[in-house]
Coordinates of C-alpha atoms in Angstrom, one line a residue:
Chain A
M22 CA 5.3 27.2 -3.5
L23 CA 8.2 26.3 -1.3
W24 CA 8.3 23.0 0.5
A25 CA 8.4 24.8 3.9
Q26 CA 5.1 26.4 3.1
I27 CA 3.6 23.1 1.9
A28 CA 4.8 21.4 5.1
A29 CA 3.3 24.1 7.3
M30 CA -0.1 23.5 5.7
S31 CA 0.2 19.8 5.5
E32 CA -2.0 17.3 7.3
H33 CA -0.2 15.2 10.0
V34 CA 0.1 11.5 9.8
M35 CA 1.1 9.7 13.1
I36 CA 3.6 6.8 12.7
C37 CA 4.0 4.5 15.6
E38 CA 7.3 2.7 15.5
V39 CA 6.8 -1.0 16.4
G40 CA 10.2 -2.3 15.7
P41 CA 11.3 -2.7 19.3
R42 CA 8.2 -4.9 19.9
D43 CA 6.9 -6.5 16.7
G44 CA 10.4 -6.4 15.1
L45 CA 12.4 -7.9 17.9
Q46 CA 10.0 -10.7 18.8
M47 CA 10.8 -12.4 15.6
A48 CA 14.6 -11.8 15.7
K49 CA 16.7 -14.9 15.7
S50 CA 19.0 -13.4 18.4
R51 CA 18.3 -11.2 21.4
M52 CA 19.0 -7.5 21.5
E53 CA 20.6 -6.3 24.7
T54 CA 18.6 -3.9 26.9
G55 CA 21.2 -1.1 26.5
A56 CA 21.1 -1.4 22.7
K57 CA 17.3 -1.3 22.7
C58 CA 17.4 1.9 24.7
D59 CA 20.0 3.5 22.5
W60 CA 17.9 2.6 19.5
I61 CA 14.7 3.9 21.0
A62 CA 16.4 7.2 22.0
A63 CA 17.7 7.6 18.4
L64 CA 14.2 7.0 17.0
A65 CA 12.7 9.6 19.3
K66 CA 15.4 12.0 18.4
A67 CA 14.6 11.5 14.8
G68 CA 11.1 12.8 15.6
V69 CA 9.2 9.5 16.1
K70 CA 6.4 10.4 18.6
E71 CA 5.0 7.0 19.5
I72 CA 7.1 3.8 20.0
E73 CA 5.8 0.4 21.0
V74 CA 8.8 -0.6 23.1
G75 CA 7.9 -4.1 24.1
S76 CA 5.3 -6.5 25.4
F77 CA 4.4 -7.9 28.8
V78 CA 4.3 -11.6 28.0
P79 CA 5.9 -14.5 29.7
A80 CA 9.6 -14.4 29.1
K81 CA 9.6 -18.2 28.4
L82 CA 7.3 -17.6 25.4
I83 CA 9.1 -14.6 23.9
P84 CA 12.5 -14.2 25.6
Q85 CA 13.3 -11.1 23.5
M86 CA 10.7 -9.2 25.5
A87 CA 11.9 -10.2 29.0
D88 CA 13.4 -6.8 29.7
T89 CA 10.2 -4.8 28.7
E90 CA 9.8 -3.3 32.1
A91 CA 13.3 -1.8 32.1
V92 CA 12.8 -0.6 28.5
V93 CA 9.5 1.1 29.4
R94 CA 11.1 2.8 32.4
F95 CA 13.8 4.1 30.2
A96 CA 11.6 5.3 27.4
K97 CA 9.1 7.1 29.5
E98 CA 11.8 9.5 30.6
I99 CA 12.2 10.7 27.0
P100 CA 10.3 14.0 26.8
G101 CA 7.2 14.0 24.5
L102 CA 7.4 10.4 23.6
V103 CA 4.3 8.2 23.9
V104 CA 5.4 4.9 25.2
V105 CA 3.2 1.9 24.1
A106 CA 3.5 -1.6 25.5
L107 CA 1.7 -4.7 24.3
A108 CA -0.2 -6.8 26.9
P109 CA -2.3 -9.8 26.1
N110 CA -4.2 -9.9 29.4
L111 CA -5.1 -8.0 32.6
R112 CA -1.9 -9.1 34.4
G113 CA 0.2 -7.7 31.5
A114 CA -1.8 -4.5 31.4
Q115 CA -1.2 -4.0 35.1
A116 CA 2.5 -4.6 34.6
A117 CA 2.6 -2.1 31.7
V118 CA 0.9 0.6 33.9
A119 CA 3.2 -0.2 36.8
A120 CA 6.2 0.4 34.6
G121 CA 4.8 3.7 33.4
A122 CA 3.6 2.9 29.8
H123 CA 1.4 5.7 28.4
R124 CA -0.7 3.3 26.3
V125 CA -1.4 -0.4 26.5
S126 CA -2.0 -2.2 23.2
I127 CA -4.1 -5.4 23.5
P128 CA -4.2 -7.9 20.6
V129 CA -7.5 -9.5 19.6
S130 CA -7.4 -11.9 16.7
V131 CA -10.4 -11.9 14.4
S132 CA -9.7 -15.4 13.2
E133 CA -10.2 -18.4 15.6
G134 CA -7.0 -20.2 14.4
H135 CA -4.7 -17.3 15.1
S136 CA -6.5 -16.4 18.3
R137 CA -5.9 -19.9 19.7
A138 CA -2.3 -20.0 18.4
N139 CA -1.4 -16.6 19.7
L140 CA -3.5 -16.2 22.9
N141 CA -4.9 -19.7 23.6
R142 CA -8.4 -18.2 23.7
A143 CA -11.3 -17.8 21.2
P144 CA -11.8 -14.2 19.8
D145 CA -14.8 -13.6 21.9
E146 CA -13.0 -14.7 25.0
Q147 CA -10.3 -12.2 24.3
V148 CA -12.9 -9.5 23.8
A149 CA -14.1 -10.3 27.3
V150 CA -10.4 -9.9 28.5
V151 CA -10.4 -6.4 26.9
G152 CA -13.6 -5.7 28.9
Q153 CA -11.8 -6.7 32.1
I154 CA -8.9 -4.4 31.3
V155 CA -11.2 -1.5 30.5
E156 CA -13.0 -1.9 33.8
W157 CA -9.8 -2.3 35.8
M158 CA -8.3 0.8 34.1
E159 CA -11.3 2.9 34.9
S160 CA -11.3 1.7 38.6
A161 CA -7.6 2.7 38.7
G162 CA -8.3 6.2 37.5
N163 CA -7.3 5.6 33.9
P164 CA -3.5 5.7 34.4
A165 CA -2.9 4.7 30.7
E166 CA -4.8 4.7 27.4
I167 CA -6.0 1.4 25.9
E168 CA -5.8 0.5 22.2
V169 CA -6.8 -2.8 20.7
A170 CA -5.3 -4.2 17.5
C171 CA -7.6 -6.5 15.6
S172 CA -5.1 -9.1 14.3
T173 CA -5.7 -11.1 11.1
A174 CA -8.4 -8.6 10.0
F175 CA -7.5 -9.2 6.3
G176 CA -6.7 -12.9 6.2
C177 CA -5.1 -15.6 8.3
S178 CA -2.4 -18.0 7.4
I179 CA -4.1 -20.6 9.6
D180 CA -7.8 -20.1 8.8
G181 CA -7.5 -18.5 5.3
V182 CA -10.0 -15.9 4.3
V183 CA -11.4 -13.7 7.2
P184 CA -14.9 -12.5 6.3
E185 CA -15.4 -8.7 6.5
R186 CA -18.5 -9.2 8.6
E187 CA -16.5 -11.0 11.2
V188 CA -14.1 -8.0 11.5
V189 CA -17.0 -5.7 11.8
R190 CA -18.6 -7.9 14.5
I191 CA -15.4 -8.1 16.6
A192 CA -14.8 -4.3 16.2
A193 CA -18.3 -3.6 17.3
A194 CA -18.0 -5.9 20.3
L195 CA -14.7 -4.1 21.3
A196 CA -16.3 -0.7 20.9
E197 CA -19.1 -2.0 23.3
T198 CA -16.4 -2.6 26.0
G199 CA -15.6 1.1 25.9
V200 CA -12.2 0.9 24.2
E201 CA -11.7 4.2 22.3
Q202 CA -8.8 3.3 20.0
I203 CA -9.3 0.3 17.7
G204 CA -6.8 -0.6 14.9
L205 CA -6.9 -3.2 12.1
A206 CA -3.9 -5.4 11.6
D207 CA -2.9 -7.3 8.5
T208 CA -0.9 -9.6 10.7
V209 CA 0.2 -11.9 7.9
G210 CA 0.3 -9.5 5.0
Y211 CA -2.5 -10.9 2.9
A212 CA -4.4 -7.7 2.4
N213 CA -4.9 -5.9 -0.9
P214 CA -5.7 -2.2 -1.4
A215 CA -9.4 -2.8 -2.4
Q216 CA -9.9 -4.9 0.7
I217 CA -8.3 -2.3 2.9
K218 CA -10.7 0.3 1.7
S219 CA -13.7 -2.0 2.0
V220 CA -12.9 -3.2 5.5
V221 CA -12.0 0.3 6.8
R222 CA -15.3 1.7 5.5
A223 CA -17.3 -1.2 6.9
V224 CA -15.7 -1.0 10.3
R225 CA -16.0 2.8 10.4
R226 CA -19.8 2.6 9.6
E227 CA -20.1 0.4 12.7
I228 CA -17.8 2.1 15.2
G229 CA -17.1 5.6 13.8
P230 CA -14.0 7.4 15.0
A231 CA -13.0 4.7 17.4
L232 CA -11.4 3.1 14.3
R233 CA -7.9 4.6 14.4
G234 CA -4.9 3.0 12.7
L235 CA -3.6 0.3 10.4
H236 CA -0.9 -2.2 11.2
L237 CA 0.5 -3.6 7.9
H238 CA 3.0 -6.2 6.9
D239 CA 4.9 -6.3 3.6
T240 CA 4.8 -10.1 3.1
M241 CA 3.5 -9.8 -0.5
G242 CA 5.1 -6.5 -1.3
L243 CA 1.8 -4.6 -1.0
G244 CA 2.6 -2.9 2.3
L245 CA 2.9 0.7 1.0
A246 CA 0.1 0.3 -1.5
N247 CA -2.1 -0.9 1.3
A248 CA -1.0 2.1 3.4
L249 CA -1.9 4.4 0.5
A250 CA -5.4 2.7 0.3
G251 CA -5.8 3.4 4.0
L252 CA -4.7 7.0 3.6
E253 CA -7.3 7.5 0.9
V254 CA -10.1 6.4 3.2
G255 CA -9.0 8.7 5.9
I256 CA -6.6 6.6 8.1
R257 CA -4.0 8.9 9.7
D258 CA -2.3 6.4 12.1
F259 CA 0.1 3.7 10.9
D260 CA 2.4 1.3 12.6
A261 CA 5.7 0.6 10.9
A262 CA 9.1 -0.8 11.8
L263 CA 12.6 0.5 11.1
A264 CA 14.2 -1.6 8.4
G265 CA 11.0 -3.6 8.0
L266 CA 11.7 -5.9 10.9
G267 CA 8.9 -8.1 12.2
G268 CA 6.5 -10.9 11.9
C269 CA 4.4 -12.9 14.2
P270 CA 5.8 -16.1 15.9
F271 CA 2.3 -17.6 15.9
A272 CA 1.4 -16.7 12.3
P273 CA 3.3 -19.0 9.9
G274 CA 4.4 -17.2 6.7
A275 CA 4.1 -13.6 8.1
S276 CA 7.1 -11.4 7.3
G277 CA 8.2 -7.9 8.2
N278 CA 6.2 -4.8 9.0
I279 CA 6.1 -2.0 6.5
V280 CA 9.4 -0.1 6.5
T281 CA 9.2 3.1 8.5
E282 CA 11.8 4.9 6.4
D283 CA 9.9 4.1 3.1
L284 CA 6.6 5.1 4.7
V285 CA 8.0 8.4 5.9
F286 CA 9.4 9.0 2.4
M287 CA 6.0 8.3 0.7
L288 CA 4.0 10.4 3.1
E289 CA 6.3 13.4 3.1
S290 CA 6.7 13.2 -0.7
M291 CA 2.9 13.4 -0.9
G292 CA 2.8 16.5 1.3
F293 CA 1.8 14.9 4.5
G294 CA 3.7 15.8 7.7
T295 CA 5.1 13.1 9.9
G296 CA 7.4 15.3 12.1
I297 CA 10.2 12.7 11.3
D298 CA 13.6 13.6 10.0
L299 CA 14.2 11.0 7.3
A300 CA 18.0 11.3 7.4
A301 CA 18.1 10.8 11.2
L302 CA 15.7 7.9 10.9
I303 CA 18.0 6.2 8.4
A304 CA 21.0 6.9 10.6
A305 CA 19.2 5.0 13.4
R306 CA 19.4 1.8 11.3
R307 CA 23.1 1.7 12.4
L308 CA 22.1 1.2 16.0
L309 CA 19.6 -1.5 15.1
H310 CA 22.3 -3.3 13.0
E311 CA 24.8 -3.0 15.9
G312 CA 22.3 -4.4 18.3
L313 CA 21.2 -7.3 16.0
P314 CA 24.0 -7.8 13.5
A315 CA 22.6 -11.1 12.1
E316 CA 19.1 -9.6 11.3
P317 CA 18.4 -8.8 7.6
M318 CA 17.5 -5.1 7.2
H319 CA 14.9 -4.1 4.5
G320 CA 14.0 -0.8 3.0
Q321 CA 14.5 0.8 -0.4
V322 CA 15.1 4.5 0.6
A323 CA 18.0 3.6 2.9
K324 CA 19.5 1.5 0.1
A325 CA 19.0 4.1 -2.7
G326 CA 19.7 7.2 -0.6
I327 CA 17.3 10.1 -0.2
P328 CA 16.8 11.5 -3.6
R329 CA 17.7 15.1 -4.3
T330 CA 14.1 15.8 -5.2
Y331 CA 12.8 14.9 -1.7
R332 CA 10.5 17.7 -0.5
Q333 CA 11.2 19.9 -3.5
A334 CA 7.9 20.9 -5.0
A335 CA 7.6 20.5 -8.8
Chain B
M65 CA -19.8 -14.9 -5.2
L66 CA -17.2 -17.4 -6.5
W67 CA -13.9 -16.1 -7.7
A68 CA -14.5 -17.6 -11.2
Q69 CA -17.6 -15.3 -11.4
I70 CA -15.8 -12.3 -10.2
A71 CA -12.9 -13.0 -12.7
A72 CA -15.3 -13.3 -15.6
M73 CA -16.8 -9.8 -14.8
S74 CA -13.5 -8.2 -14.0
E75 CA -11.8 -5.4 -15.8
H76 CA -8.6 -6.3 -17.7
V77 CA -5.3 -4.8 -17.0
M78 CA -2.5 -5.2 -19.5
I79 CA 1.0 -6.0 -18.2
C80 CA 3.9 -5.6 -20.6
E81 CA 6.9 -7.6 -19.4
V82 CA 10.0 -5.5 -19.9
G83 CA 12.6 -7.8 -18.2
P84 CA 14.2 -9.0 -21.4
R85 CA 14.9 -5.4 -22.3
D86 CA 14.9 -3.1 -19.3
G87 CA 16.0 -5.9 -17.0
L88 CA 18.9 -7.3 -18.9
Q89 CA 20.4 -4.0 -20.0
M90 CA 21.5 -3.4 -16.5
A91 CA 22.6 -7.0 -15.8
K92 CA 26.3 -7.4 -14.9
S93 CA 26.6 -10.5 -17.1
R94 CA 25.2 -11.3 -20.5
M95 CA 22.3 -13.7 -21.0
E96 CA 22.7 -16.2 -23.8
T97 CA 20.2 -15.9 -26.7
G98 CA 18.9 -19.4 -26.1
A99 CA 18.2 -18.7 -22.4
K100 CA 16.5 -15.4 -23.4
C101 CA 14.2 -17.3 -25.8
D102 CA 13.4 -20.0 -23.2
W103 CA 12.5 -17.3 -20.7
I104 CA 10.4 -15.4 -23.1
A105 CA 8.5 -18.6 -24.1
A106 CA 7.9 -19.4 -20.5
L107 CA 6.5 -15.9 -19.8
A108 CA 4.2 -16.1 -22.8
K109 CA 3.1 -19.6 -21.7
A110 CA 2.2 -18.1 -18.2
G111 CA -0.2 -15.7 -20.0
V112 CA 1.9 -12.6 -20.5
K113 CA 0.5 -11.0 -23.7
E114 CA 3.1 -8.3 -24.4
I115 CA 6.9 -8.6 -24.0
E116 CA 9.5 -6.0 -24.7
V117 CA 12.2 -8.4 -25.8
G118 CA 15.1 -6.1 -26.6
S119 CA 16.4 -2.9 -28.1
F120 CA 18.0 -2.0 -31.4
V121 CA 20.9 0.0 -30.1
P122 CA 24.6 -0.2 -30.9
A123 CA 26.0 -3.4 -29.5
K124 CA 29.0 -1.5 -28.2
L125 CA 26.8 0.7 -26.0
I126 CA 24.6 -2.1 -24.6
P127 CA 26.2 -5.5 -25.4
Q128 CA 23.3 -7.4 -23.7
M129 CA 21.1 -6.3 -26.5
A130 CA 23.3 -7.4 -29.4
D131 CA 21.1 -10.4 -30.2
T132 CA 17.8 -8.5 -30.3
E133 CA 17.1 -9.3 -33.9
A134 CA 17.4 -13.0 -33.3
V135 CA 15.2 -12.7 -30.2
V136 CA 12.5 -10.8 -32.0
R137 CA 12.5 -13.4 -34.8
F138 CA 12.0 -16.1 -32.2
A139 CA 9.4 -14.2 -30.2
K140 CA 7.2 -13.3 -33.1
E141 CA 6.5 -16.9 -33.8
I142 CA 4.8 -17.3 -30.4
P143 CA 1.1 -17.3 -31.2
G144 CA -0.8 -14.3 -29.7
L145 CA 2.2 -12.6 -28.3
V146 CA 2.7 -8.9 -29.0
V147 CA 6.5 -8.4 -29.5
V148 CA 7.8 -5.0 -28.5
A149 CA 11.3 -3.7 -29.3
L150 CA 12.9 -0.5 -28.2
A151 CA 14.5 1.8 -30.8
P152 CA 16.0 5.2 -30.1
N153 CA 16.1 6.4 -33.7
L154 CA 14.9 5.8 -37.3
R155 CA 17.6 3.3 -38.0
G156 CA 16.6 1.2 -34.9
A157 CA 12.9 1.4 -35.8
Q158 CA 13.6 0.2 -39.3
A159 CA 15.7 -2.7 -37.9
A160 CA 12.8 -3.6 -35.5
V161 CA 10.3 -3.6 -38.3
A162 CA 12.6 -5.7 -40.5
A163 CA 13.0 -8.3 -37.7
G164 CA 9.2 -8.4 -37.3
A165 CA 8.5 -6.6 -34.1
H166 CA 4.8 -5.8 -33.7
R167 CA 5.4 -2.6 -31.8
V168 CA 8.4 -0.2 -31.6
S169 CA 8.9 1.7 -28.3
I170 CA 10.8 5.0 -28.6
P171 CA 12.2 6.7 -25.5
V172 CA 11.9 10.5 -25.2
S173 CA 13.3 11.9 -22.0
V174 CA 11.5 14.9 -20.5
S175 CA 14.6 16.1 -18.7
E176 CA 17.5 17.6 -20.6
G177 CA 20.1 15.9 -18.5
H178 CA 18.8 12.4 -19.0
S179 CA 18.0 13.0 -22.6
R180 CA 21.6 14.0 -23.3
A181 CA 23.1 11.1 -21.3
N182 CA 20.8 8.5 -22.8
L183 CA 20.3 9.7 -26.3
N184 CA 22.9 12.5 -26.8
R185 CA 20.0 14.8 -28.0
A186 CA 17.8 17.4 -26.4
P187 CA 14.2 16.4 -25.6
D188 CA 12.8 18.4 -28.5
E189 CA 15.3 17.0 -30.9
Q190 CA 14.2 13.5 -29.9
V191 CA 10.5 14.5 -30.4
A192 CA 11.6 15.4 -34.0
V193 CA 13.1 11.9 -34.3
V194 CA 9.8 10.5 -33.3
G195 CA 8.2 12.6 -36.0
Q196 CA 10.6 11.1 -38.6
I197 CA 9.7 7.6 -37.4
V198 CA 6.0 8.2 -37.6
E199 CA 6.4 9.6 -41.2
W200 CA 8.5 6.6 -42.3
M201 CA 6.2 4.1 -40.7
E202 CA 3.2 5.7 -42.5
S203 CA 5.1 5.7 -45.8
A204 CA 5.9 2.0 -45.3
G205 CA 2.2 1.1 -44.8
N206 CA 2.4 1.0 -40.9
P207 CA 4.1 -2.4 -40.5
A208 CA 4.3 -1.9 -36.8
E209 CA 2.7 0.2 -34.0
I210 CA 4.7 3.0 -32.4
E211 CA 4.6 3.8 -28.7
V212 CA 6.6 6.5 -26.9
A213 CA 7.8 6.3 -23.3
C214 CA 8.3 9.7 -21.7
S215 CA 11.4 9.0 -19.5
T216 CA 12.1 10.9 -16.3
A217 CA 8.5 12.1 -16.2
F218 CA 8.5 12.1 -12.4
G219 CA 12.0 13.3 -11.6
C220 CA 15.6 12.8 -12.8
S221 CA 18.6 11.8 -10.9
I222 CA 20.7 14.2 -13.1
D223 CA 18.4 17.3 -13.3
G224 CA 16.3 16.8 -10.1
V225 CA 12.7 17.9 -10.1
V226 CA 10.9 17.6 -13.5
P227 CA 8.1 20.2 -13.7
E228 CA 4.7 18.8 -14.6
R229 CA 4.2 21.4 -17.2
E230 CA 7.3 20.1 -19.0
V231 CA 5.8 16.6 -19.1
V232 CA 2.6 18.0 -20.5
R233 CA 4.5 20.0 -23.1
I234 CA 6.5 17.0 -24.3
A235 CA 3.4 14.8 -24.3
A236 CA 1.5 17.4 -26.4
A237 CA 4.4 17.7 -28.8
L238 CA 4.5 13.9 -29.2
A239 CA 0.8 13.7 -29.8
E240 CA 1.2 16.3 -32.5
T241 CA 3.5 13.9 -34.4
G242 CA 0.7 11.5 -34.6
V243 CA 1.9 8.9 -32.1
E244 CA -1.1 7.2 -30.7
Q245 CA 0.4 5.4 -27.6
I246 CA 2.2 7.6 -25.1
G247 CA 3.4 6.3 -21.7
L248 CA 4.9 8.0 -18.7
A249 CA 8.0 6.5 -17.2
D250 CA 9.4 6.9 -13.7
T251 CA 12.8 6.0 -14.9
V252 CA 14.6 6.6 -11.7
G253 CA 11.8 5.7 -9.2
Y254 CA 11.4 9.2 -7.7
A255 CA 7.6 9.3 -8.1
N256 CA 5.0 9.4 -5.3
P257 CA 1.4 8.4 -5.6
A258 CA 0.0 12.0 -5.4
Q259 CA 2.4 13.0 -8.2
I260 CA 1.4 10.0 -10.3
K261 CA -2.3 11.1 -10.1
S262 CA -1.5 14.7 -10.8
V263 CA 0.7 14.2 -13.8
V264 CA -1.6 11.5 -15.3
R265 CA -4.5 13.9 -15.0
A266 CA -2.6 16.8 -16.4
V267 CA -1.3 14.8 -19.4
R268 CA -4.7 13.3 -20.1
R269 CA -6.3 16.7 -20.1
E270 CA -3.9 17.6 -22.9
I271 CA -3.7 14.4 -25.0
G272 CA -6.7 12.4 -24.0
P273 CA -6.7 8.6 -24.6
A274 CA -3.3 8.7 -26.3
L275 CA -2.0 8.5 -22.7
R276 CA -1.7 4.8 -22.2
G277 CA 0.6 3.2 -19.7
L278 CA 2.9 3.7 -16.8
H279 CA 6.5 2.4 -16.5
L280 CA 7.5 2.4 -12.8
H281 CA 10.6 1.6 -10.9
D282 CA 10.8 0.5 -7.3
T283 CA 13.9 2.5 -6.3
M284 CA 12.2 4.0 -3.2
G285 CA 9.9 1.1 -2.4
L286 CA 6.8 3.0 -3.8
G287 CA 6.5 1.0 -7.0
L288 CA 3.2 -0.8 -6.3
A289 CA 1.8 2.2 -4.4
N290 CA 2.4 4.3 -7.5
A291 CA 0.8 1.6 -9.7
L292 CA -2.2 1.7 -7.4
A293 CA -2.3 5.5 -7.8
G294 CA -2.2 5.0 -11.6
L295 CA -5.0 2.4 -11.5
E296 CA -7.2 4.8 -9.5
V297 CA -6.9 7.5 -12.2
G298 CA -7.8 5.0 -14.9
I299 CA -4.4 3.6 -16.1
R300 CA -4.8 0.0 -17.3
D301 CA -1.4 -0.6 -18.9
F302 CA 1.7 -1.2 -16.8
D303 CA 5.2 -2.3 -17.6
A304 CA 6.9 -4.6 -15.1
A305 CA 9.8 -7.0 -14.9
L306 CA 10.0 -10.5 -13.6
A307 CA 11.9 -10.6 -10.3
G308 CA 12.1 -6.7 -10.4
L309 CA 15.1 -6.7 -12.8
G310 CA 16.1 -3.4 -14.3
G311 CA 17.4 0.1 -14.2
C312 CA 18.9 2.5 -16.6
P313 CA 22.6 2.6 -17.4
F314 CA 22.3 6.3 -18.1
A315 CA 20.3 7.2 -15.0
P316 CA 22.5 7.0 -11.9
G317 CA 20.7 5.6 -8.8
A318 CA 17.9 4.0 -10.7
S319 CA 17.0 0.5 -9.6
G320 CA 14.7 -2.3 -10.7
N321 CA 11.3 -2.2 -12.3
I322 CA 8.2 -3.1 -10.3
V323 CA 8.0 -6.8 -9.9
T324 CA 5.7 -8.5 -12.3
E325 CA 4.7 -11.3 -9.9
D326 CA 3.8 -8.8 -7.1
L327 CA 1.9 -6.6 -9.5
V328 CA -0.1 -9.6 -10.8
F329 CA -0.8 -10.6 -7.2
M330 CA -2.0 -7.1 -6.3
L331 CA -4.2 -6.7 -9.4
E332 CA -5.8 -10.1 -9.3
S333 CA -6.4 -9.8 -5.5
M334 CA -8.2 -6.6 -6.2
G335 CA -10.4 -8.3 -8.8
F336 CA -8.7 -7.1 -11.9
G337 CA -8.0 -9.7 -14.6
T338 CA -4.5 -9.9 -16.1
G339 CA -4.8 -13.3 -17.9
I340 CA -1.6 -14.3 -16.2
D341 CA -1.2 -17.6 -14.2
L342 CA 0.8 -16.4 -11.1
A343 CA 2.2 -19.9 -10.3
A344 CA 3.5 -20.3 -13.9
L345 CA 4.9 -16.8 -13.7
I346 CA 6.8 -17.5 -10.5
A347 CA 8.1 -20.8 -12.1
A348 CA 9.6 -18.7 -14.9
R349 CA 12.0 -17.1 -12.4
R350 CA 13.9 -20.4 -12.5
L351 CA 14.8 -19.8 -16.2
L352 CA 15.8 -16.2 -15.5
H353 CA 18.0 -17.4 -12.6
E354 CA 19.6 -20.2 -14.8
G355 CA 20.3 -17.7 -17.5
L356 CA 21.7 -15.0 -15.2
P357 CA 22.9 -16.8 -12.0
A358 CA 24.7 -13.8 -10.5
E359 CA 21.7 -11.4 -10.8
P360 CA 19.8 -10.6 -7.6
M361 CA 16.1 -11.5 -7.9
H362 CA 13.5 -9.4 -6.1
G363 CA 9.8 -9.9 -5.3
Q364 CA 7.9 -10.7 -2.2
V365 CA 5.2 -13.1 -3.5
A366 CA 7.8 -15.5 -4.9
K367 CA 9.6 -15.5 -1.5
A368 CA 6.5 -15.8 0.6
G369 CA 4.6 -18.2 -1.7
I370 CA 1.1 -17.6 -3.1
P371 CA -1.2 -17.3 0.0
R372 CA -4.0 -19.8 0.3
T373 CA -6.5 -16.8 0.2
Y374 CA -5.4 -15.8 -3.3
R375 CA -8.5 -15.3 -5.5
Q376 CA -10.8 -16.5 -2.7
A377 CA -13.6 -13.9 -2.2
A378 CA -14.2 -12.9 1.4

């Protein structure tokens, strides 16, 4: 069978590029707005369908995100691109909608320690904030989708082990608010593949198809193994960052997101479709490097080159 | 349940450290014999039960392996350690046995291009060499075990795609010679998890329990995902190299082996037992670095530190 035939039959996996948000918030220097926009445009041109382009947080806390409104306004003009913006509260969600974001992503930490460090609120208080945002969004005629990312769902560098039952409890409370897209985030990269499967199954038993994606970090080198585990229990939505940028300023020890290029390589090699042109994606690293020359870039496929066997069926 | 209880019930996975062989053969500088021995002793002390300590090949081809006889003689005095040495032919196997190796590992490339580049013989000619070694070993009263590693079983940087049926054919021919331990090697790191499962199942259908281990490289960043795929189809023997050293001098584009530390972290986190003390393993990196200061060291767990959640059940 030819690869073109396999690709036509293949199941689609959605990759949301989070580099412009989760990647840049940890960068030591600030990327200029024009460079961000060029990079986002190149990602979209490579076939990336969803990009988390920034976050509506106080500029004094995360200066790298001060230009998010301008970036959203740029990105929403790119045809076919779903523009996602993070917002930690109602004010941020309203700003995201005013700028034209198609989807607002709200973080809710499962662990108390990370929740207080990141949001200065207890987990259940943040669930109530999500409820406010859902209500406001409905009253405004649903101008954007809402998704919630359950942070520290697989462990916390502040609180340590995060019990599975606590993840299930928070996910259930979120589903109660009416949020229809709930993801699980391994914020600090402590997850292992067995845990991924166990937590995904437990959460899905409770909230069903409202469980959507996984957000994984490669702190311990297990990022793609954890993605594979997620795939094997039916997850078809993953966050990733070009060159493995990322981390969390309020989660000590966390390192980069899983590398978008390597994830695309894995998925396409396994016969899944991502709609992403791997060579064009790798080429977009140049723009990232030009915009942030001091930032280390990760990723094995970009280093080794796309092998000649890529997408050739055996 | 406490971690000690889980560990006591856990299934064992055998890790063979191949750094002193597969790692050093690619190193730009040469590691002194004394440094090799100190490193091997530290690995054994950390709980590594099998170490591939060198190869019996002409010193003019791979000068880093010129002291393999002395290294084997040192390593075989370490109580409980299984000492493995690579040998590409009968003469090498006889030298390995004379030095006191417990197991001789013989490479057989599945792809013609790699076979000729690495061994200057066609794959079937090398299968015949294995047959000679098996006969000689039996006539000598089986002084050592024999294992065969099927190189380029998942792709070749010279020949490209390696058909699964060809892997099955070579594995079957090897089983015919009487070899009882046959492994599959992703020499250049082109494998993907779906392929790992498919090839392992196909080879096992043909040769049954003679299929033992996987030898994986992390060229494309998929090393641990491929190990997970192998685990899920019942593989319980893996090669790995401390700090992800390695490659193949006759396989252009190949990069390091999967990182022993990260593999141990993944397996133990999942509840498998390896018998390896992760902190002691990470400490052994210092000896490697002292012996080969110019060599880049890989591995995420060593960089991030062992998380406080390690081996704490949720």
